[in-house]
Coordinates of C-alpha atoms in Angstrom, one line a residue:
Chain A
M1 CA -4.4 -10.5 14.9
A2 CA -3.6 -10.5 18.7
S3 CA -3.5 -11.8 22.3
I4 CA -5.4 -10.4 25.3
S5 CA -2.1 -9.8 27.9
K6 CA -3.0 -7.3 29.8
R7 CA -0.7 -8.7 32.3
T8 CA 2.2 -7.8 30.1
A9 CA 1.3 -4.3 29.8
S10 CA 3.1 -2.9 33.0
A11 CA 6.1 -5.1 32.6
Q12 CA 7.0 -4.2 29.0
S13 CA 8.9 -1.6 27.7
F14 CA 8.1 0.2 25.0
V15 CA 10.9 -0.1 22.5
S16 CA 10.3 1.5 19.2
D17 CA 11.2 1.2 15.9
P18 CA 15.2 2.1 15.1
V19 CA 15.6 5.6 16.2
L20 CA 14.0 8.2 14.1
Q21 CA 16.4 11.5 14.1
M22 CA 13.9 14.6 14.9
P23 CA 14.7 17.8 12.5
K24 CA 14.6 21.0 14.4
I25 CA 11.3 21.8 13.5
T26 CA 8.8 18.9 14.0
Q27 CA 5.3 20.9 13.9
F28 CA 4.9 23.4 11.1
K29 CA 2.2 24.2 8.4
I30 CA 2.7 22.8 4.8
G31 CA 0.7 24.4 2.0
I32 CA -0.5 22.6 -1.1
C33 CA -0.6 24.8 -4.1
Q34 CA -3.0 23.3 -6.6
L35 CA -2.4 25.6 -9.3
K36 CA -4.3 26.2 -12.5
V37 CA -2.3 25.8 -15.8
T38 CA -2.6 27.6 -18.7
T39 CA -0.7 27.7 -22.3
E40 CA 0.9 30.9 -21.0
K41 CA 4.3 30.3 -19.2
S42 CA 4.7 33.9 -17.8
V43 CA 1.0 33.5 -16.5
N44 CA 1.6 30.3 -15.1
I45 CA 4.9 31.6 -13.3
L46 CA 2.8 35.0 -12.2
N47 CA 0.1 32.7 -10.8
A48 CA 2.0 30.1 -9.0
R49 CA 4.3 33.1 -7.3
N50 CA 0.8 34.6 -6.1
L51 CA -0.6 31.4 -4.8
I52 CA 2.9 30.5 -2.8
Q53 CA 2.7 34.1 -1.2
V54 CA -1.0 33.3 -0.3
A55 CA 0.1 30.0 1.6
A56 CA 3.2 32.1 3.2
E57 CA 0.4 34.6 4.2
Q58 CA -1.6 31.7 5.8
G59 CA 1.4 30.3 7.8
A60 CA 2.9 27.9 5.5
S61 CA 6.7 27.3 5.9
L62 CA 6.9 24.5 3.6
I63 CA 5.3 24.9 0.1
L64 CA 4.2 21.9 -2.6
L65 CA 3.6 22.9 -6.1
P66 CA 2.1 20.7 -8.6
E67 CA 3.6 18.4 -11.4
M68 CA 4.3 20.5 -14.7
W69 CA 2.9 23.6 -13.1
N70 CA 4.5 26.2 -15.6
C71 CA 3.5 23.9 -18.5
P72 CA 0.3 22.2 -20.0
Y73 CA 0.6 18.6 -19.8
S74 CA 1.1 17.7 -23.2
T75 CA 4.4 16.1 -25.1
D76 CA 4.5 18.2 -27.7
M77 CA 4.6 21.0 -25.0
F78 CA 7.0 20.1 -22.8
A79 CA 10.3 20.9 -25.0
K80 CA 9.0 24.5 -25.8
F81 CA 8.4 25.1 -22.0
A82 CA 11.6 23.5 -20.8
E83 CA 14.3 25.4 -18.7
D84 CA 18.0 24.5 -18.5
F85 CA 18.9 25.0 -15.2
N86 CA 22.7 25.9 -16.2
D87 CA 21.4 29.1 -18.5
L88 CA 19.7 31.1 -15.9
D89 CA 19.0 34.0 -18.2
S90 CA 15.9 31.6 -19.9
A91 CA 15.0 29.5 -16.5
P92 CA 12.3 32.1 -15.2
S93 CA 10.3 29.3 -13.3
F94 CA 13.5 28.5 -11.6
L95 CA 14.5 31.8 -11.1
M96 CA 11.1 32.6 -9.7
L97 CA 11.1 30.0 -7.0
S98 CA 14.5 30.9 -5.8
E99 CA 13.2 34.4 -5.7
V100 CA 10.2 33.9 -3.8
A101 CA 11.5 31.1 -1.5
S102 CA 14.0 33.8 -0.3
S103 CA 11.7 36.8 -0.1
L104 CA 9.1 34.9 1.6
G105 CA 11.9 32.9 3.8
V106 CA 10.1 29.2 2.9
T107 CA 11.2 26.0 1.9
I108 CA 9.6 25.3 -1.7
I109 CA 9.2 21.7 -3.1
G110 CA 9.0 22.9 -6.6
G111 CA 6.5 20.4 -8.2
S112 CA 7.9 19.7 -11.6
I113 CA 8.6 21.7 -14.9
P114 CA 10.2 20.1 -18.0
E115 CA 13.9 20.7 -17.7
K116 CA 16.4 20.1 -20.6
D117 CA 19.9 19.3 -20.0
V118 CA 22.3 17.9 -22.8
G119 CA 19.8 17.3 -25.3
Q120 CA 17.4 15.4 -22.9
L121 CA 14.3 16.4 -21.4
Y122 CA 13.3 15.5 -17.7
N123 CA 10.5 16.1 -15.3
T124 CA 12.0 17.4 -12.5
C125 CA 11.2 18.9 -9.1
T126 CA 13.7 21.6 -7.8
V127 CA 13.8 22.2 -4.2
F128 CA 14.6 25.6 -2.8
G129 CA 15.7 26.6 0.8
P130 CA 14.4 29.4 2.6
N131 CA 17.5 31.6 1.2
G132 CA 16.7 30.7 -2.2
E133 CA 19.6 28.0 -2.9
L134 CA 18.6 25.1 -4.8
K135 CA 19.1 22.6 -2.4
T136 CA 18.3 19.3 -4.5
K137 CA 16.3 18.2 -7.8
H138 CA 14.6 14.9 -8.5
R139 CA 14.1 13.8 -12.0
K140 CA 10.6 11.5 -12.7
I141 CA 12.2 7.8 -12.2
H142 CA 9.2 5.7 -13.5
L143 CA 7.7 7.6 -16.6
F144 CA 3.8 6.8 -17.3
D145 CA 4.0 4.6 -20.3
M146 CA 0.4 3.2 -20.3
G147 CA -0.4 -0.1 -21.8
K148 CA -3.8 -0.8 -23.0
P149 CA -6.3 2.0 -22.1
L150 CA -9.1 1.3 -20.1
P151 CA -12.4 2.1 -21.1
G152 CA -12.8 5.8 -21.3
E153 CA -9.1 6.5 -20.7
V154 CA -7.0 8.3 -23.2
Q155 CA -3.4 6.7 -24.4
F156 CA -0.1 8.2 -23.2
K157 CA 3.4 7.8 -23.4
E158 CA 5.7 10.1 -21.5
S159 CA 8.5 8.3 -23.0
D160 CA 8.2 9.7 -26.4
S161 CA 9.3 12.9 -25.0
I162 CA 11.4 12.7 -21.6
S163 CA 13.7 11.1 -20.1
A164 CA 13.7 9.1 -16.8
G165 CA 16.1 10.0 -13.9
D166 CA 17.8 7.1 -12.4
K167 CA 18.2 8.0 -8.7
P168 CA 16.0 8.5 -5.7
T169 CA 15.9 11.7 -4.3
V170 CA 16.0 12.8 -0.4
V171 CA 16.8 16.2 1.0
D172 CA 17.5 17.4 4.3
T173 CA 15.4 20.4 5.1
D174 CA 14.8 22.3 8.4
F175 CA 11.4 20.4 8.1
G176 CA 12.9 17.0 8.3
C177 CA 13.9 14.6 5.4
I178 CA 11.6 15.0 2.4
G179 CA 11.4 12.5 0.0
I180 CA 10.3 13.6 -3.5
G181 CA 8.4 11.4 -6.2
I182 CA 6.5 12.6 -9.1
C183 CA 3.2 11.1 -10.0
H184 CA 4.0 7.5 -11.7
D185 CA 6.9 7.3 -9.0
I186 CA 4.2 7.0 -6.6
R187 CA 3.0 3.6 -7.8
F188 CA 6.1 1.9 -6.8
P189 CA 6.2 0.8 -3.4
E190 CA 9.6 0.2 -3.6
L191 CA 10.5 4.0 -3.8
A192 CA 8.6 5.0 -0.7
M193 CA 10.4 2.0 1.3
S194 CA 13.7 3.3 0.4
Y195 CA 13.0 6.7 1.4
S196 CA 11.4 5.6 4.9
A197 CA 14.7 3.3 5.4
R198 CA 16.6 6.7 4.5
G199 CA 15.0 8.4 7.5
A200 CA 12.4 10.6 5.7
H201 CA 9.5 12.2 7.9
L202 CA 7.3 13.1 5.1
I203 CA 7.5 12.1 0.9
C204 CA 6.2 14.5 -1.5
Y205 CA 4.7 13.7 -4.4
A206 CA 3.6 16.0 -6.9
G207 CA 1.2 14.3 -9.5
A208 CA -1.5 15.2 -12.3
F209 CA -3.5 11.8 -12.1
N210 CA -6.7 11.0 -14.7
M211 CA -10.0 11.1 -14.1
S212 CA -9.8 7.4 -14.0
T213 CA -6.9 6.4 -12.0
G214 CA -7.3 9.6 -10.1
A215 CA -10.9 8.3 -8.8
A216 CA -10.0 4.7 -8.3
L217 CA -5.9 5.0 -6.7
W218 CA -4.6 8.5 -6.3
E219 CA -5.8 8.7 -2.4
L220 CA -5.6 5.1 -1.9
E221 CA -1.5 5.2 -3.1
Q222 CA -0.8 7.8 -0.9
R223 CA -2.5 6.4 2.0
S224 CA -0.7 3.3 1.2
R225 CA 2.5 5.0 1.1
A226 CA 2.0 6.6 4.2
V227 CA 0.9 3.7 6.3
D228 CA 3.2 1.2 5.3
N229 CA 6.3 3.5 5.9
Q230 CA 4.3 5.2 9.3
L231 CA 5.2 8.8 7.6
Y232 CA 3.4 11.9 6.2
V233 CA 2.7 11.9 2.6
A234 CA 1.9 15.0 0.8
S235 CA 0.3 15.6 -2.9
C236 CA 0.1 18.3 -5.3
S237 CA -1.8 18.1 -8.3
P238 CA -2.9 20.9 -10.9
S239 CA -6.6 22.1 -10.9
R240 CA -8.8 20.4 -13.7
D241 CA -9.1 22.1 -17.0
S242 CA -12.5 20.7 -18.6
A243 CA -11.4 22.2 -22.0
S244 CA -8.0 20.3 -21.6
S245 CA -8.2 16.8 -23.5
Y246 CA -6.1 15.5 -20.7
M247 CA -8.6 15.9 -17.6
I248 CA -7.1 16.3 -14.4
W249 CA -8.3 14.4 -11.3
G250 CA -7.0 17.0 -8.6
H251 CA -7.5 16.4 -5.2
S252 CA -4.4 17.3 -3.3
T253 CA -3.9 15.7 0.0
V254 CA -2.1 15.5 2.8
V255 CA -2.1 11.8 4.8
G256 CA -0.9 11.0 8.4
P257 CA 1.1 8.0 9.3
M258 CA -1.9 5.8 10.1
G259 CA -3.3 6.6 6.7
E260 CA -5.9 9.6 8.2
I261 CA -6.6 12.5 5.8
I262 CA -5.3 15.2 7.3
A263 CA -6.6 17.9 4.6
T264 CA -7.6 17.3 0.9
T265 CA -9.6 19.3 -1.7
G266 CA -11.5 19.0 -4.9
H267 CA -10.6 19.9 -8.5
E268 CA -10.8 23.8 -8.6
E269 CA -7.5 25.7 -8.2
A270 CA -6.8 26.2 -4.4
V271 CA -4.3 26.5 -1.5
L272 CA -4.7 23.9 0.8
I273 CA -2.9 24.3 4.2
A274 CA -2.6 21.3 6.7
D275 CA -0.5 20.9 10.3
I276 CA 2.1 18.5 10.4
D277 CA 3.5 17.2 13.7
Y278 CA 5.9 14.4 13.5
A279 CA 5.4 13.3 17.0
A280 CA 2.6 11.3 15.0
I281 CA 5.1 9.4 13.6
Q282 CA 6.5 8.5 16.7
R283 CA 3.3 7.6 18.3
T284 CA 2.6 5.4 15.5
R285 CA 5.7 3.8 15.8
E286 CA 5.9 3.2 18.9
S287 CA 2.3 1.4 18.8
L288 CA 3.1 -0.9 15.5
P289 CA 6.7 -1.1 15.8
L290 CA 6.7 -2.2 11.9
K291 CA 10.6 -1.7 11.2
R292 CA 11.8 -3.9 14.0
Q293 CA 9.0 -7.0 13.1
R294 CA 9.9 -7.4 9.7
R295 CA 11.6 -10.6 8.6
D296 CA 15.1 -10.1 7.2
D297 CA 15.6 -13.5 7.2
I298 CA 12.9 -14.4 4.6
Y299 CA 12.6 -11.1 2.5
Q300 CA 15.0 -8.2 2.2
F301 CA 14.6 -4.8 0.2
V302 CA 17.6 -3.4 -1.3
D303 CA 18.0 -0.1 -2.1
L304 CA 21.1 -0.2 -4.5
L305 CA 21.7 3.8 -4.2
G306 CA 21.3 4.1 -0.4
Y307 CA 22.1 6.9 1.5
K308 CA 21.0 8.7 4.5
C309 CA 19.4 12.4 4.5
Chain B
M1 CA 1.0 12.3 -15.0
A2 CA 1.2 11.3 -18.2
S3 CA 1.3 13.1 -21.6
I4 CA -1.3 13.4 -24.5
S5 CA -0.5 11.1 -27.4
K6 CA -3.5 9.9 -29.1
R7 CA -1.5 9.7 -32.5
T8 CA 0.7 6.6 -30.3
A9 CA -2.2 4.7 -29.9
S10 CA -2.6 2.8 -33.2
A11 CA 0.9 2.1 -33.6
Q12 CA 1.8 0.4 -29.7
S13 CA 1.8 -3.2 -29.0
F14 CA 0.2 -3.6 -25.8
V15 CA 3.0 -5.6 -24.1
S16 CA 1.5 -6.6 -20.7
D17 CA 3.6 -7.5 -17.8
P18 CA 5.7 -10.9 -18.0
V19 CA 2.7 -13.6 -18.6
L20 CA 0.8 -14.5 -16.2
Q21 CA -0.2 -18.3 -16.0
M22 CA -3.7 -18.8 -16.0
P23 CA -5.2 -21.6 -13.7
K24 CA -7.8 -24.3 -14.8
I25 CA -10.7 -21.8 -13.3
T26 CA -10.4 -18.3 -13.8
Q27 CA -14.3 -17.4 -12.8
F28 CA -15.7 -18.5 -9.5
K29 CA -17.2 -17.6 -6.3
I30 CA -15.5 -17.4 -3.2
G31 CA -17.1 -18.0 0.0
I32 CA -16.2 -15.9 3.2
C33 CA -17.4 -17.7 6.5
Q34 CA -17.5 -14.4 9.2
L35 CA -17.9 -16.9 12.0
K36 CA -19.0 -16.7 15.5
V37 CA -16.3 -17.9 17.6
T38 CA -17.5 -19.3 21.1
T39 CA -15.6 -20.9 23.9
E40 CA -17.1 -24.5 23.2
K41 CA -14.8 -26.1 20.3
S42 CA -17.1 -28.4 19.3
V43 CA -19.8 -25.7 19.2
N44 CA -17.3 -23.8 16.8
I45 CA -16.4 -27.0 14.8
L46 CA -20.1 -27.4 14.1
N47 CA -20.8 -23.9 13.0
A48 CA -17.9 -23.7 10.9
R49 CA -19.3 -26.6 9.1
N50 CA -22.4 -25.5 9.0
L51 CA -21.2 -22.1 7.2
I52 CA -19.2 -23.6 5.0
Q53 CA -21.7 -25.8 3.6
V54 CA -23.7 -22.8 3.5
A55 CA -21.1 -20.9 1.3
A56 CA -20.9 -24.0 -1.0
E57 CA -24.7 -24.2 -1.5
Q58 CA -24.4 -20.9 -2.6
G59 CA -22.1 -21.7 -5.5
A60 CA -18.9 -20.7 -3.7
S61 CA -16.2 -23.3 -4.7
L62 CA -13.1 -22.0 -2.6
I63 CA -14.0 -20.9 0.7
L64 CA -12.0 -18.9 3.3
L65 CA -12.4 -19.0 7.2
P66 CA -11.4 -16.5 9.8
E67 CA -8.3 -16.6 12.3
M68 CA -8.6 -18.7 15.3
W69 CA -11.7 -19.7 14.2
N70 CA -11.9 -22.8 16.9
C71 CA -10.7 -20.9 19.8
P72 CA -11.1 -17.5 21.1
Y73 CA -8.7 -15.0 21.0
S74 CA -6.8 -15.1 24.2
T75 CA -3.5 -16.1 25.0
D76 CA -4.4 -18.7 27.8
M77 CA -6.8 -20.3 25.8
F78 CA -4.3 -21.2 22.5
A79 CA -2.9 -24.6 24.4
K80 CA -6.2 -26.0 25.4
F81 CA -7.7 -25.3 21.7
A82 CA -4.7 -26.3 19.7
E83 CA -4.3 -29.4 17.5
D84 CA -1.5 -31.9 16.4
F85 CA -1.9 -32.3 12.6
N86 CA 0.3 -35.6 13.3
D87 CA -2.0 -36.7 16.1
L88 CA -5.6 -36.9 14.1
D89 CA -7.6 -38.6 16.4
S90 CA -7.0 -35.6 18.6
A91 CA -7.5 -33.0 15.5
P92 CA -11.2 -32.5 15.4
S93 CA -11.0 -29.3 13.7
F94 CA -8.6 -30.6 11.1
L95 CA -10.9 -33.6 10.5
M96 CA -13.9 -31.7 9.9
L97 CA -12.2 -29.4 7.2
S98 CA -10.5 -32.1 5.4
E99 CA -13.9 -34.3 5.3
V100 CA -16.1 -30.9 4.8
A101 CA -13.8 -30.2 1.6
S102 CA -14.3 -34.1 0.5
S103 CA -17.8 -34.3 1.2
L104 CA -18.8 -31.0 -0.7
G105 CA -15.8 -30.9 -3.6
V106 CA -14.7 -27.5 -2.4
T107 CA -11.1 -25.9 -1.6
I108 CA -11.0 -24.7 1.9
I109 CA -8.3 -21.8 3.0
G110 CA -9.0 -22.6 6.6
G111 CA -8.3 -19.6 8.3
S112 CA -6.2 -20.5 11.2
I113 CA -6.3 -21.9 14.4
P114 CA -3.7 -23.1 16.9
E115 CA -1.6 -25.7 16.3
K116 CA 0.8 -27.8 18.4
D117 CA 4.2 -29.3 17.2
V118 CA 7.1 -30.5 19.1
G119 CA 6.1 -28.5 22.2
Q120 CA 5.8 -25.4 20.5
L121 CA 2.2 -23.4 19.6
Y122 CA 2.1 -21.4 16.1
N123 CA -0.9 -19.7 14.5
T124 CA -1.7 -21.7 11.4
C125 CA -3.6 -21.9 8.2
T126 CA -4.2 -25.1 6.6
V127 CA -5.5 -25.6 3.2
F128 CA -7.5 -28.5 2.1
G129 CA -8.4 -29.6 -1.6
P130 CA -11.7 -31.0 -2.9
N131 CA -10.5 -34.3 -2.4
G132 CA -10.0 -33.8 1.3
E133 CA -5.9 -33.9 1.3
L134 CA -4.2 -31.3 2.8
K135 CA -2.8 -29.3 0.3
T136 CA -0.3 -26.9 2.5
K137 CA -0.2 -25.1 5.7
H138 CA 0.8 -21.3 6.6
R139 CA 2.4 -20.5 9.9
K140 CA 1.8 -16.9 11.1
I141 CA 5.3 -15.2 10.1
H142 CA 4.4 -11.7 11.7
L143 CA 3.5 -12.3 15.0
F144 CA 1.5 -9.2 16.7
D145 CA 3.6 -7.8 19.1
M146 CA 2.1 -4.6 20.0
G147 CA 4.0 -1.7 21.2
K148 CA 2.7 1.4 23.5
P149 CA -1.1 0.8 22.9
L150 CA -2.7 3.8 20.9
P151 CA -5.7 5.8 23.2
G152 CA -8.6 3.1 23.8
E153 CA -6.4 0.2 22.7
V154 CA -5.6 -3.3 24.7
Q155 CA -2.0 -4.3 25.1
F156 CA -1.2 -7.6 22.9
K157 CA 2.1 -9.9 22.8
E158 CA 0.9 -12.8 20.6
S159 CA 5.1 -14.2 21.3
D160 CA 4.3 -14.7 24.6
S161 CA 2.5 -17.8 23.6
I162 CA 3.0 -18.5 20.1
S163 CA 6.2 -19.1 17.9
A164 CA 6.6 -17.6 14.6
G165 CA 6.2 -19.2 11.3
D166 CA 9.3 -19.3 8.9
K167 CA 8.4 -18.9 5.4
P168 CA 5.8 -17.5 3.0
T169 CA 3.2 -19.8 1.5
V170 CA 1.9 -20.0 -1.8
V171 CA -0.3 -22.9 -2.8
D172 CA -1.2 -24.0 -6.3
T173 CA -5.2 -24.8 -6.6
D174 CA -7.6 -25.4 -9.1
F175 CA -8.4 -21.6 -8.6
G176 CA -5.1 -20.5 -9.1
C177 CA -2.3 -19.5 -7.0
I178 CA -3.2 -18.5 -3.8
G179 CA -0.9 -16.6 -1.2
I180 CA -1.8 -17.2 2.5
G181 CA -1.6 -14.6 5.4
I182 CA -2.9 -14.5 9.0
C183 CA -3.5 -11.1 10.3
H184 CA -0.2 -8.7 11.2
D185 CA 1.1 -10.7 8.3
I186 CA -0.9 -7.8 5.9
R187 CA 0.8 -5.2 7.2
F188 CA 4.2 -6.0 5.5
P189 CA 4.0 -5.2 2.1
E190 CA 7.2 -7.5 1.1
L191 CA 5.0 -10.6 1.9
A192 CA 2.2 -10.0 -0.8
M193 CA 5.0 -8.8 -3.2
S194 CA 7.0 -12.0 -2.7
Y195 CA 3.6 -13.8 -3.5
S196 CA 3.1 -11.8 -6.5
A197 CA 6.7 -12.3 -7.7
R198 CA 5.5 -16.2 -7.3
G199 CA 2.7 -15.8 -9.5
A200 CA -0.3 -15.4 -7.0
H201 CA -3.9 -14.5 -8.5
L202 CA -5.3 -14.0 -5.3
I203 CA -3.8 -13.4 -1.6
C204 CA -6.5 -14.7 0.9
Y205 CA -5.8 -13.1 5.0
A206 CA -7.5 -14.9 8.2
G207 CA -7.2 -11.8 10.4
A208 CA -9.0 -10.4 13.7
F209 CA -7.9 -7.0 13.7
N210 CA -9.5 -4.8 16.8
M211 CA -11.4 -2.0 16.8
S212 CA -8.8 0.7 16.3
T213 CA -6.4 -0.7 14.0
G214 CA -9.7 -2.6 12.0
A215 CA -11.4 1.0 11.5
A216 CA -8.2 2.7 10.5
L217 CA -6.3 0.2 8.5
W218 CA -8.2 -3.2 7.8
E219 CA -9.8 -2.1 4.5
L220 CA -6.8 0.2 3.3
E221 CA -3.9 -2.7 4.0
Q222 CA -6.4 -5.1 1.7
R223 CA -6.6 -2.6 -1.0
S224 CA -2.8 -1.5 -0.8
R225 CA -2.0 -5.1 -1.5
A226 CA -4.5 -5.6 -4.2
V227 CA -3.2 -2.5 -5.9
D228 CA 0.5 -2.7 -5.7
N229 CA 0.4 -6.0 -6.8
Q230 CA -2.4 -6.2 -9.2
L231 CA -4.1 -9.2 -7.9
Y232 CA -7.0 -10.6 -5.5
V233 CA -7.3 -10.0 -1.8
A234 CA -9.6 -11.6 -0.1
S235 CA -9.8 -11.5 4.0
C236 CA -11.7 -13.2 6.4
S237 CA -12.2 -12.0 10.6
P238 CA -14.3 -13.6 12.9
S239 CA -17.3 -11.8 13.9
R240 CA -17.5 -9.4 16.8
D241 CA -18.5 -10.8 20.5
S242 CA -19.5 -7.7 22.2
A243 CA -19.0 -9.4 25.5
S244 CA -15.2 -10.0 25.0
S245 CA -12.4 -8.0 26.4
Y246 CA -11.1 -8.4 22.8
M247 CA -13.5 -6.7 20.4
I248 CA -13.0 -7.7 16.9
W249 CA -13.7 -5.3 13.9
G250 CA -15.0 -7.8 11.1
H251 CA -15.9 -6.2 8.0
S252 CA -14.1 -9.6 5.7
T253 CA -13.9 -8.2 2.2
V254 CA -12.8 -9.1 -1.3
V255 CA -10.9 -6.4 -3.3
G256 CA -10.2 -6.4 -7.0
P257 CA -7.0 -5.9 -8.6
M258 CA -7.8 -1.9 -8.8
G259 CA -8.3 -1.7 -5.4
E260 CA -12.2 -2.1 -5.7
I261 CA -14.1 -3.5 -2.7
I262 CA -16.2 -6.4 -4.6
A263 CA -17.7 -7.5 -1.6
T264 CA -17.7 -6.7 2.1
T265 CA -19.7 -7.0 5.3
G266 CA -20.1 -5.6 8.6
H267 CA -19.5 -7.1 12.1
E268 CA -22.1 -9.5 12.9
E269 CA -21.9 -13.5 11.9
A270 CA -22.2 -13.6 7.8
V271 CA -21.5 -15.7 4.8
L272 CA -20.2 -13.3 2.1
I273 CA -20.3 -14.6 -1.4
A274 CA -18.2 -12.7 -4.3
D275 CA -17.6 -13.3 -7.9
I276 CA -14.0 -13.5 -9.0
D277 CA -12.9 -13.4 -12.5
Y278 CA -8.7 -13.4 -13.2
A279 CA -9.4 -11.5 -16.8
A280 CA -9.5 -8.7 -14.3
I281 CA -5.9 -8.7 -13.4
Q282 CA -5.0 -9.4 -17.0
R283 CA -6.7 -6.2 -18.0
T284 CA -5.1 -3.9 -14.9
R285 CA -1.6 -5.2 -15.8
E286 CA -2.1 -4.6 -19.5
S287 CA -3.1 -0.8 -18.8
L288 CA -0.5 -0.6 -16.2
P289 CA 2.4 -2.8 -16.4
L290 CA 3.8 -2.0 -13.5
K291 CA 6.1 -5.2 -13.2
R292 CA 7.8 -4.0 -16.3
Q293 CA 8.3 -0.7 -15.2
R294 CA 10.1 -1.4 -12.1
R295 CA 13.4 -0.2 -11.8
D296 CA 15.7 -3.0 -10.7
D297 CA 18.9 -1.1 -11.3
I298 CA 17.7 1.3 -8.7
Y299 CA 16.2 -1.0 -6.2
Q300 CA 15.5 -4.4 -5.9
F301 CA 13.1 -6.8 -3.7
V302 CA 14.7 -10.3 -2.6
D303 CA 12.5 -12.9 -1.7
L304 CA 15.3 -15.2 0.1
L305 CA 13.1 -18.4 -0.1
G306 CA 11.7 -17.7 -3.5
Y307 CA 10.0 -20.5 -5.4
K308 CA 7.0 -20.3 -7.5
C309 CA 3.7 -22.1 -7.6

């Protein structure tokens, strides 16, 4: 892989990758709420609010929720549980997130809930700042339409009920530039590459991987995105409901820029707290200056909708 | 991640990704020769020949060698050990690979040796068919120029002595379309993506990761390339020489298209044999049709020198 050239060490200036802009806060605690989801929306909202509060009490200033945390994971439930963010009187999940972000002074990456908008349903993540304002929303871009199930798997076709989003999402927060992905979005390295090119420090994935792909791929794909893009990755899953026909893997996780697992959990309901320090991104990129070493004479990655944080 | 829609299973036709061309042979044994490298070139050649024969005797019909198997991994050795493939009288490593491929009737992905050509040195992989012909060569594209070493690491700057290759390499063999990478090449997802787009069934990486990045990233990066591109990955490292100042991680590995470790080894000299079955690629792509699900309205990957196997 490399040559022994100690003699060059003293003479070398360690040029890092193109300068990563650092946010106001570079060290903080992230809280991951691996929520239990029931068939009662009001119960789910109350539970989410409680666990967000627990995370904040444990020092988390950035809090991540799971995919579809207000709604059982079933195509026939999405319409019933969906909220229209333009009609706040009928959007209690949306309002709770805004209220709790404001009352606790935390930034919330709101996992996802079913969103209805002009007759369509989306699988949508809302992001709220510490004053309760909606900073952005991300609609799941890559819908999970499974092909032929592997042995033991249940068939899924998300596009039967959900429409796909049409743009990647980065959001500028007090805690840096954060890229947002929802579940199947994680399988596409291009999305994470576009976030890295846009200046992301952290990519947050809400997800509800199942038992087979969960065991095989969930952690691996998080670590891949972190290592290949030299940034932090955090994920949040619902907890497992053994009575459900859709068995969720769980295992919410925080990964550092060298692919190291900083914190992870099992399949039960849990609040996971992890320390993030963006200096680790700088150290990693100074050690392995991958961005500078890419060969744009051989291949190019094009972010068609590209913009910076 | 997905919806429960068992009702759609019976009606669904499982359209796979764009058709993967299958080679003549889809099931075979690969042999990975994790060679010990000494300071005597003639010893290294004899040893490589012997372990290639061991692999063939154990049923391997495709055999992979490590990075820089004829030469200690040190910048000041590369010129002395380099071979000019246009002057075969002075290219004993090259000739041995041709001869042993022919005499055993095996295909050899020849790891790498230092190549000299018109005053330049390259880190070059040669590929020989079972009749002994040179099918292609790959010159390492991404040279390992380290930035600031992490604690405990030795400084490297490969470009002090080696020139970089300027093209990706896929080769059509009896055992499918094989993409070639050398060590640091594995860190760039774009290269593997171009190989997948070109129809690769297998990517072979010769590599000599060191102790720190080896432990942290070697297996992870192999599994990432396999999973993201839904193909096989095989790697071959030299064995560890504890007396050397460049300590090699070892751990040659074969990974399947779901990221599963099919075979791996430790840091000692070893011949690793693994069964490969390309039906696993088909199964994986039928289950998760990622190629079809990419969003070329949002991002595009451009292989500037693209061609098929």
